[in-house]
Short mmCIF file of C-alpha atoms in Angstrom, two decimals:
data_model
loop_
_atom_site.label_atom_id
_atom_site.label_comp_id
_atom_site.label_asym_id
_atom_site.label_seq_id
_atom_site.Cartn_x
_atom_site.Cartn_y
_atom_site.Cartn_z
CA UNK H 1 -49.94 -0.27 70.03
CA UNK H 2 -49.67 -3.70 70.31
CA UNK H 3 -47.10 -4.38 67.15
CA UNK H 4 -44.51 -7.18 68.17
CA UNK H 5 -41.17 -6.53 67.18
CA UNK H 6 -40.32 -9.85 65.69
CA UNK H 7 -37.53 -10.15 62.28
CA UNK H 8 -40.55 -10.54 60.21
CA UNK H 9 -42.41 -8.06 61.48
CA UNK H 10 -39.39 -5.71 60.95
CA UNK H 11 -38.97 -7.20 57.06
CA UNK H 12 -42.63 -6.10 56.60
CA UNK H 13 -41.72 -2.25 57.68
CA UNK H 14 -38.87 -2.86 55.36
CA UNK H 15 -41.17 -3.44 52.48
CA UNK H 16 -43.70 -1.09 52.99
CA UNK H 17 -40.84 1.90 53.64
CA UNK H 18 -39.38 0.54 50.11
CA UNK H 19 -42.94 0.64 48.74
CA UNK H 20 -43.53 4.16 49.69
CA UNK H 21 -40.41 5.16 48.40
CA UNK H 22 -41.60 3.83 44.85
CA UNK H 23 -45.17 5.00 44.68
CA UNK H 24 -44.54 8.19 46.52
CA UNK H 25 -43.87 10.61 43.76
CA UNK H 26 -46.46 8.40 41.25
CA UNK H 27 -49.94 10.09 41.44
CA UNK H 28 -51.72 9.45 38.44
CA UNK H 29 -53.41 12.78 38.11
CA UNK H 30 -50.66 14.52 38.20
CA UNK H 31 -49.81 13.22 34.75
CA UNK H 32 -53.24 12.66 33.29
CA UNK H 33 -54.51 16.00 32.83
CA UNK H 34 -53.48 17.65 29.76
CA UNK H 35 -51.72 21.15 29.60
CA UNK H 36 -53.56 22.69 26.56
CA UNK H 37 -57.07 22.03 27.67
CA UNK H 38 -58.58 25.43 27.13
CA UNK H 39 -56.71 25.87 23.83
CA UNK H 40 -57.93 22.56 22.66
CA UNK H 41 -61.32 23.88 23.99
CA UNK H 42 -61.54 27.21 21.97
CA UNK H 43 -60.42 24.86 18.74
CA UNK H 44 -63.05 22.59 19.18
CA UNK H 45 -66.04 24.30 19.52
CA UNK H 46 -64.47 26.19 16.65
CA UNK H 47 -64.78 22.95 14.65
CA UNK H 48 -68.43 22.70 15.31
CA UNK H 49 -67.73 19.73 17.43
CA UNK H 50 -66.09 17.69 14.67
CA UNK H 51 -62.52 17.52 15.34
CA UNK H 52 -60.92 16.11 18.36
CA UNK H 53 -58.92 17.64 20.85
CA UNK H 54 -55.37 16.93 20.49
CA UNK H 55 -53.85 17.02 24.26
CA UNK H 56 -50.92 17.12 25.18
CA UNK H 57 -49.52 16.10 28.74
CA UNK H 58 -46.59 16.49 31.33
CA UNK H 59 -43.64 14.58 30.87
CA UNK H 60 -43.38 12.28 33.15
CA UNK H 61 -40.22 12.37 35.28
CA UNK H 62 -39.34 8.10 36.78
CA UNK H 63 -37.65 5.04 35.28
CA UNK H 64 -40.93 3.07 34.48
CA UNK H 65 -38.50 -0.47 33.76
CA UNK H 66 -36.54 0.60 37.27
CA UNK H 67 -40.00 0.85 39.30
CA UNK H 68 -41.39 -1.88 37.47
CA UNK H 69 -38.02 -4.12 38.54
CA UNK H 70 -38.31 -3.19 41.94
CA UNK H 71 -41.77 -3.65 42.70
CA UNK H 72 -41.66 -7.30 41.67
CA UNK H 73 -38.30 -7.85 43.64
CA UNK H 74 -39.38 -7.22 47.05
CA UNK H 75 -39.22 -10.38 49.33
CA UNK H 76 -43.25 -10.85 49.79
CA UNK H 77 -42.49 -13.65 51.16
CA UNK H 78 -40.59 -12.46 54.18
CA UNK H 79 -43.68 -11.89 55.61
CA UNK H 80 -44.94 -14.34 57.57
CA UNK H 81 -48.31 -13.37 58.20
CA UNK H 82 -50.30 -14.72 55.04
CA UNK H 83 -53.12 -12.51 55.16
CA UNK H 84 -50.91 -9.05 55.30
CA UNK H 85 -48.77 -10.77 52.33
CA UNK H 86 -51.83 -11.33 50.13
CA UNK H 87 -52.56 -7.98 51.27
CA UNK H 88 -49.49 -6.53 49.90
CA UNK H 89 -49.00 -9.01 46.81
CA UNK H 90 -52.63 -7.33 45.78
CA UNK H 91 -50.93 -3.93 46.28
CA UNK H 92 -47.90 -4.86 44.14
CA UNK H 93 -49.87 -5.71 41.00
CA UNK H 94 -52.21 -2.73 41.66
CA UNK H 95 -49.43 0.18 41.67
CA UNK H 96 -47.81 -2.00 38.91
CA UNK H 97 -50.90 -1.45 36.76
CA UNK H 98 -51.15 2.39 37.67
CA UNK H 99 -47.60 2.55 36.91
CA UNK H 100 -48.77 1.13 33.54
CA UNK H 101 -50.97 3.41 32.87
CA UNK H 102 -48.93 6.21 33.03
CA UNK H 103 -46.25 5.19 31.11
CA UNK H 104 -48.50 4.90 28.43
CA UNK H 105 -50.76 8.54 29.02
CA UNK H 106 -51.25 9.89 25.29
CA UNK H 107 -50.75 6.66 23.69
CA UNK H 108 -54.36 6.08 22.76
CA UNK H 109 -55.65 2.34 23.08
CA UNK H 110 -52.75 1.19 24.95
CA UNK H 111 -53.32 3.82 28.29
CA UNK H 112 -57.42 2.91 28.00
CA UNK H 113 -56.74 -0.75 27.82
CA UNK H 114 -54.13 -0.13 30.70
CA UNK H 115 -57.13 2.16 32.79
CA UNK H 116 -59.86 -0.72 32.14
CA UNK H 117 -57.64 -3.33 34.08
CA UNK H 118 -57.15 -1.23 36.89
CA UNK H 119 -60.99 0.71 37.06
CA UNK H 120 -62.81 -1.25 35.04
CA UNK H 121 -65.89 0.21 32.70
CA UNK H 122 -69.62 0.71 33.19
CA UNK H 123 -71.84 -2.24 33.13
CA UNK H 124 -75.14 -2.51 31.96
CA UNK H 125 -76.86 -1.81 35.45
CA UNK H 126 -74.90 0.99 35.83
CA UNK H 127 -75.49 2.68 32.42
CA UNK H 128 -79.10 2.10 32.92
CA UNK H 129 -78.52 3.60 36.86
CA UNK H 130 -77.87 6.81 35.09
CA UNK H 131 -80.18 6.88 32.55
CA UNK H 132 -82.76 6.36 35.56
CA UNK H 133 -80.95 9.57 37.41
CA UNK H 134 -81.35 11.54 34.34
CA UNK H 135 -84.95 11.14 34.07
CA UNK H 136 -85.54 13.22 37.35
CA UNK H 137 -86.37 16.77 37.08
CA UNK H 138 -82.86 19.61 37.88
CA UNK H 139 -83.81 21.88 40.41
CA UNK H 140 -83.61 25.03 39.86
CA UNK H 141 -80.14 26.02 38.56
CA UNK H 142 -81.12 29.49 37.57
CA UNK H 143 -81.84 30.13 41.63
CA UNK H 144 -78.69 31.85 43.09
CA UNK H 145 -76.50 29.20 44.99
CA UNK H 146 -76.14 27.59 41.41
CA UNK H 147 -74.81 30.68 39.94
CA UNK H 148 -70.90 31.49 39.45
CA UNK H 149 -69.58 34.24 41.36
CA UNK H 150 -66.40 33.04 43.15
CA UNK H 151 -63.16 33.19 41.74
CA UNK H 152 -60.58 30.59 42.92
CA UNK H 153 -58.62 32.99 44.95
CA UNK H 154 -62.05 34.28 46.58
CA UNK H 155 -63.03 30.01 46.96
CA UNK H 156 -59.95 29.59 48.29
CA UNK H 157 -61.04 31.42 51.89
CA UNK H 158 -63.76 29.35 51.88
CA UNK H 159 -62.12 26.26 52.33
CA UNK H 160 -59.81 27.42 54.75
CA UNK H 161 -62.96 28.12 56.78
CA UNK H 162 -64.09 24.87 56.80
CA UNK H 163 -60.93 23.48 56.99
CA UNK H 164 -61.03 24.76 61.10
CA UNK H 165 -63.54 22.07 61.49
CA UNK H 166 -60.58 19.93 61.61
CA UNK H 167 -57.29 19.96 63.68
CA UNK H 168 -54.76 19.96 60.67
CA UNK H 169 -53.01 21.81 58.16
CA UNK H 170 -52.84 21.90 54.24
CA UNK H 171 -51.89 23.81 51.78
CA UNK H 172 -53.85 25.29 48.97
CA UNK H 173 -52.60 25.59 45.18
CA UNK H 174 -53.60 27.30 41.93
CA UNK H 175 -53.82 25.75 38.46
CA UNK H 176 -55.16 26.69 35.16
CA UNK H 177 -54.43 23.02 33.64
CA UNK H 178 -56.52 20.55 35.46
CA UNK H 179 -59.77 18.99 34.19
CA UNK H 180 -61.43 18.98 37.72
CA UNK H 181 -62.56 21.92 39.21
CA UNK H 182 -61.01 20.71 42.50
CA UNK H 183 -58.85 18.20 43.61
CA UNK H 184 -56.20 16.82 46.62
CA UNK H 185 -53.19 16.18 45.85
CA UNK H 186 -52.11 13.61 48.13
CA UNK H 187 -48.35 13.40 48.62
CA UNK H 188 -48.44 17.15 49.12
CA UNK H 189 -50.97 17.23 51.78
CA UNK H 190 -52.75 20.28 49.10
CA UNK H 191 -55.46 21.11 47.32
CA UNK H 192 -56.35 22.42 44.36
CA UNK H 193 -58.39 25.04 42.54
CA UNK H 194 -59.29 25.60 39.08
CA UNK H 195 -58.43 29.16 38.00
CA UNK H 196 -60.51 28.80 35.06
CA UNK H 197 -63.56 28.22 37.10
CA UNK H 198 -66.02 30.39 38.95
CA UNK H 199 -67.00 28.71 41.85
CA UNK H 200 -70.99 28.82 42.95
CA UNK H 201 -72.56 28.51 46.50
CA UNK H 202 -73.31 25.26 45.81
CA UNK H 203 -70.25 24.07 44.42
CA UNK H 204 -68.21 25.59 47.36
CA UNK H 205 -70.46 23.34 49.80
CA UNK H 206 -70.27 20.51 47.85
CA UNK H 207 -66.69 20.46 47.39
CA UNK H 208 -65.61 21.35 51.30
CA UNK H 209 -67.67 18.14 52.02
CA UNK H 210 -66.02 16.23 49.49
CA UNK H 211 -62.50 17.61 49.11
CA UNK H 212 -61.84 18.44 52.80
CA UNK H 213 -63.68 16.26 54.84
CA UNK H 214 -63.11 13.13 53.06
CA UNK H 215 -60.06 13.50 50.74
CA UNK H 216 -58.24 15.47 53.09
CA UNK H 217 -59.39 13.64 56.03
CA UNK H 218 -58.30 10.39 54.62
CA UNK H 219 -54.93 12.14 54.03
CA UNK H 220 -54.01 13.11 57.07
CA UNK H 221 -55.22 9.90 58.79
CA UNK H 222 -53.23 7.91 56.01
CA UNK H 223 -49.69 9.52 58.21
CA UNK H 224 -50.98 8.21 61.65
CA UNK H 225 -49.94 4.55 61.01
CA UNK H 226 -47.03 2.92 61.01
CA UNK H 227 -47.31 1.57 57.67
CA UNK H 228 -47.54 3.67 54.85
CA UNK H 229 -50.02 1.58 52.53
CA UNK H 230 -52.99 3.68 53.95
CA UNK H 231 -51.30 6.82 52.24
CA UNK H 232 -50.28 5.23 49.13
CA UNK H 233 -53.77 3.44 48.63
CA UNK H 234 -55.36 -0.27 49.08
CA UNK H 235 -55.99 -1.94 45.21
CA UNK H 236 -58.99 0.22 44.12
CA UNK H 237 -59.56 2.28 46.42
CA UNK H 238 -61.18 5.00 44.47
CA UNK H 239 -64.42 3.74 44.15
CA UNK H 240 -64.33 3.97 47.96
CA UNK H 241 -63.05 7.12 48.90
CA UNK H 242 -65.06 8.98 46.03
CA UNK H 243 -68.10 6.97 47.01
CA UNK H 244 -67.41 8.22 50.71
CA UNK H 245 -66.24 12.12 49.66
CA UNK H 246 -70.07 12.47 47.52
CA UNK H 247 -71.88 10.70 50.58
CA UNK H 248 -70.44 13.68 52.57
CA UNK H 249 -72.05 15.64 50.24
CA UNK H 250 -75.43 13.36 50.63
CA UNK H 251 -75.40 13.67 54.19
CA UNK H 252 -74.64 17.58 54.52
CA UNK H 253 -77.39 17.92 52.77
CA UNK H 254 -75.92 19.19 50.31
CA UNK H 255 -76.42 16.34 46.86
CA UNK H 256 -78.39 17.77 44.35
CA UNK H 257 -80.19 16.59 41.32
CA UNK H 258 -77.70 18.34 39.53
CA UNK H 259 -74.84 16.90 41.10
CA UNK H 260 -76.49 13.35 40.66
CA UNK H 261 -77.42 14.00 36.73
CA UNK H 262 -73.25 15.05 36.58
CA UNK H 263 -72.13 11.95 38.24
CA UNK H 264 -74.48 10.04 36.02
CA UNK H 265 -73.06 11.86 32.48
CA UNK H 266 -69.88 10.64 33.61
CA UNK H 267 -70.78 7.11 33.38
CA UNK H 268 -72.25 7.55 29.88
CA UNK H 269 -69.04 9.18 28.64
CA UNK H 270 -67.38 6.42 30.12
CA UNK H 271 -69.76 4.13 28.39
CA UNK H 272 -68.80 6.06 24.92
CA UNK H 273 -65.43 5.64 25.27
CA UNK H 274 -65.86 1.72 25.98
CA UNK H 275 -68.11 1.55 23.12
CA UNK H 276 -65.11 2.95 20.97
CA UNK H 277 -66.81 6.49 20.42
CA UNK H 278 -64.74 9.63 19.19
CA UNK H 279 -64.49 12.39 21.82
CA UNK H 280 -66.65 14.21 19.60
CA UNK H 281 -69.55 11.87 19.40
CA UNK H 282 -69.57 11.03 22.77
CA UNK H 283 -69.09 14.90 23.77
CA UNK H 284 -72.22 15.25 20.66
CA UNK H 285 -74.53 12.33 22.47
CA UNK H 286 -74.32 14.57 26.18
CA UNK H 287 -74.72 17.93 24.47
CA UNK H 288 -77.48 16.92 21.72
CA UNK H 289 -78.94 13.59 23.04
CA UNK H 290 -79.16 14.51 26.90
CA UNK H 291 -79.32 17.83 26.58
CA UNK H 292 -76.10 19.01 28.61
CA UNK H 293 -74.87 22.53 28.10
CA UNK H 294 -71.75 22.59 25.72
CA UNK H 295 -69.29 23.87 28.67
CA UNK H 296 -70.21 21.07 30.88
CA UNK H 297 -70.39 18.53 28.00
CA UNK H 298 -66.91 19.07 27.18
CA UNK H 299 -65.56 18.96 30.46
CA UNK H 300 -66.88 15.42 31.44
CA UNK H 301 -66.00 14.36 28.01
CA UNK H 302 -62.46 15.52 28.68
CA UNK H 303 -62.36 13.92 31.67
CA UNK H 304 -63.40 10.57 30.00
CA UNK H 305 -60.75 10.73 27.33
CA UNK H 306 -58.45 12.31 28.86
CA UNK H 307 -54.75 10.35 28.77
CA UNK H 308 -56.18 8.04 25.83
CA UNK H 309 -59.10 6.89 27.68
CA UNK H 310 -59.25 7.23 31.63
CA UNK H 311 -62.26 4.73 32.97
CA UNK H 312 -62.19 6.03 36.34
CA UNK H 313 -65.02 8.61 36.55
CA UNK H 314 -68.06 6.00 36.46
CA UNK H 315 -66.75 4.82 39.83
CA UNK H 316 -68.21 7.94 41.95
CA UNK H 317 -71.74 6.73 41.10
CA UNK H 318 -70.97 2.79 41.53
CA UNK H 319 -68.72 3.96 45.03
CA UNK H 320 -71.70 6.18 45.95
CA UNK H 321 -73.97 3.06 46.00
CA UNK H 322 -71.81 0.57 47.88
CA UNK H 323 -71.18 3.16 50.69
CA UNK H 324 -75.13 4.67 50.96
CA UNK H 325 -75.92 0.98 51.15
CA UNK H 326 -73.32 0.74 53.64
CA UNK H 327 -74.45 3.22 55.64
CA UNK H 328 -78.36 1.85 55.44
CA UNK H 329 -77.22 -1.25 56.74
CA UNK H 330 -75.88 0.35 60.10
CA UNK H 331 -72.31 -0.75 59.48
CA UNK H 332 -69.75 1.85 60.68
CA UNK H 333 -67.99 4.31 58.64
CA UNK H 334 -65.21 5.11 60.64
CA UNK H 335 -62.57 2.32 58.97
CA UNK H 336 -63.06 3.65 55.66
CA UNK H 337 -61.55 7.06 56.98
CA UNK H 338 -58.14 5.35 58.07
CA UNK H 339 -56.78 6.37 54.85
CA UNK H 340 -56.68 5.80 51.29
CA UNK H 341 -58.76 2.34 51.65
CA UNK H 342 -61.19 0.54 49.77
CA UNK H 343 -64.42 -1.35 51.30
CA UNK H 344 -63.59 -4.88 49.90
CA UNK H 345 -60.86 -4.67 52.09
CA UNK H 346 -62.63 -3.66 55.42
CA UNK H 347 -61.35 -7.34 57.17
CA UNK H 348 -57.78 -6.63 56.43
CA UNK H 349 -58.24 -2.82 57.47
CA UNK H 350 -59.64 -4.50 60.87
CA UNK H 351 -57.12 -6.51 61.11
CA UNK H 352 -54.28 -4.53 61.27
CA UNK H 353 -56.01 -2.67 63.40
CA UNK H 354 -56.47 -5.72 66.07
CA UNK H 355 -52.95 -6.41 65.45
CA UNK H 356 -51.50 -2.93 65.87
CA UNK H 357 -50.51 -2.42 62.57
CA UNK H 358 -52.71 0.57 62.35
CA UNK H 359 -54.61 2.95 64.38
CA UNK H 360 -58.10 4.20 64.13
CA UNK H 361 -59.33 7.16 62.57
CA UNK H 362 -58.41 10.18 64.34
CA UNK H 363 -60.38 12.59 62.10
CA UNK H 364 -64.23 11.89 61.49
CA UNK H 365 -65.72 13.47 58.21
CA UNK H 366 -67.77 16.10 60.34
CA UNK H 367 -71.00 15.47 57.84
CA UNK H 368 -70.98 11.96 58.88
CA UNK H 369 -72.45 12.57 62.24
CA UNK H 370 -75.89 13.24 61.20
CA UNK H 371 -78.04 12.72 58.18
CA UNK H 372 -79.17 16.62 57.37
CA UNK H 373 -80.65 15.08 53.44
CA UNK H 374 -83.85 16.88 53.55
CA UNK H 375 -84.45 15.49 49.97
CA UNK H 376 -86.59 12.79 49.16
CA UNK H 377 -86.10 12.62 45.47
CA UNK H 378 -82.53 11.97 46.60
CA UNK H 379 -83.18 9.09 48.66
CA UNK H 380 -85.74 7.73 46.77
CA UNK H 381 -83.36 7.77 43.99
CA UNK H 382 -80.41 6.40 45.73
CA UNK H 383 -82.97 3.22 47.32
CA UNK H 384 -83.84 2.67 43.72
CA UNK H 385 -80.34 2.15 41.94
CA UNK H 386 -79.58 -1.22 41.22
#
């Protein structure tokens, strides 16, 4: 490594140890996701679809004026370098706008105005992106790899089979009150499993692709650098590492119709919720409009509306795009996997990389190292989107 060892250079570790030490125990999910969701469930359908869910949600446990205080009070401009203090001026407002929009989780309009500055909604190309995806014909999900048989304790070997492909160690965890079906948890190097789910052949290759070798690869290259930004996340970096965790699932050959038609429901219930929809009518226009089973329906609804409105979800299809067009255009991959980055910020990535601020990736998502998309719907679909 090539780092100098200058005072300003040692005031930038400074910051970026405190920064860490803020965000660390902040992950939005962990407060999003209500705890009553199959309660609320049962009551629902109950109510013919005509009453909404009332959620409730973990109480969340940090001094939002304390954080807020501190964030803004760090000497940015101890840092000589300008480009790696724009860098981390963009990451100050960024965690203080997630830190926003947890403190306000349940409170209706204020947490969705609070999600649309920090993911932004649907816009008109991509609504009409997934009303093109839903047009295509499912496969076959009666065939067997679609069906359920796999409970989460039975998925749960699965992963840690595919989890050899890669020389490093997590943990997996149990939960009956999560809205995903899957998910890493970041600052605890684990992931999770829905207990209310049964887990198909498909899914389970889908979601090794996706969970391990992209979530958890990102991860674990996130702790080889000396800064800790790549672990706590670049400003909007979901729309790149969920763009790059379902092009693993692209290039394993293993994106679906099905898959592609769920990704696109999420950006209509998105589109509901910025259209000022109920749960219910949204949840009524993908179950009666667009034909989505009542299970599923509910789920992607939830997952909309969950925390007062949570924008985030349209961003796998938009991310999805960027990186397949990424990947078209014979650019490499292998920056995006330093951690928890985002592509608009591949010159700074670079950069601290030339300046031995970072490292390259040490783990390679293992799908990335050959196309094996045997589908041509897929790709037709996927050169089409606008």
């Amino acid at each position: 490594m090539m780092m100098d060892t200058t005072v300003n250079t040692k005031k930038l570790f400074e910051i970026d140890q405190r920064i860490d030490q803020l965000v660390k125990e902040i992950e939005l999910l962990r407060y999003v996701n209500p705890v009553n969701i199959e309660e609320e469930k049962t009551k629902f359908f109950a109510s013919k679809y005509l009453t909404d869910p009332n959620f409730i949600y973990p109480e969340r446990d940090f001094d939002k004026f304390k954080l807020h205080s501190e964030f803004f009070a760090l000497p940015l401009e101890e840092i000589e370098d300008e480009k790696i203090r724009d860098l981390y001026e963009d990451i100050i407002y960024f965690y203080s706008g997630l830190i926003q929009c947890i403190e306000t989780i349940g409170e209706g309009k204020k947490f969705y105005y609070n999600s649309l500055r920090s993911f932004g909604s649907p816009t008109e190309d991509d609504v009409e992106n997934a009303k093109f995806i839903l047009h295509f014909e499912d496969e076959d999900i009666t065939a067997p790899a679609f069906k359920g048989k796999y409970s989460s304790r039975e998925a749960e070997k699965v992963f840690i089979d595919y989890g050899k492909k890669y020389d490093f160690d997590f943990s997996i965890k149990h939960s009956r009150k999560m809205s995903a079906i899957a998910m890493v948890l970041n600052s605890k190097k684990a992931l999770v499993l829905s207990e209310n789910h049964t887990y198909s052949d498909n899914e389970l290759a889908i979601l090794t692709n996706h969970e391990i070798g992209v979530h958890m690869v990102t991860t674990m290259n996130a702790l080889e650098h000396p800064l800790k930004i790549f672990s706590h996340g670049f400003p909007g970096n979901e729309e790149t590492q969920e763009g790059l965790a379902v092009f693993s699932e692209y290039m394993s050959g293993n994106l679906t119709l099905t898959r592609l038609k769920e990704l696109a429901y999420r950006v209509l219930a998105v589109n509901g919720l910025a259209k000022g929809y109920s749960f219910s009518r949204t949840f009524r226009l993908l179950h009666n409009s667009f034909d989505l089973d009542r299970e599923n329906a509910f789920y992607i609804t939830l997952r909309a509306y969950r925390g007062g409105g949570f924008t985030k979800d349209y961003l796998y299809l938009t991310g999805l795009k960027k990186i397949y067009n990424h990947y078209k255009e014979g650019k490499d991959l292998s920056n995006l996997l330093t951690g928890k980055v985002t592509l608009e910020y591949s010159d700074d990535i670079q950069y601290l990389i030339t300046n031995g601020y970072a490292v390259p990736s040490k783990y390679i998502t293992d799908s990335y190292s050959r196309n094996d998309n045997k589908n041509e719907t897929i790709n037709f679909i996927l050169d089409n989107l606008k």
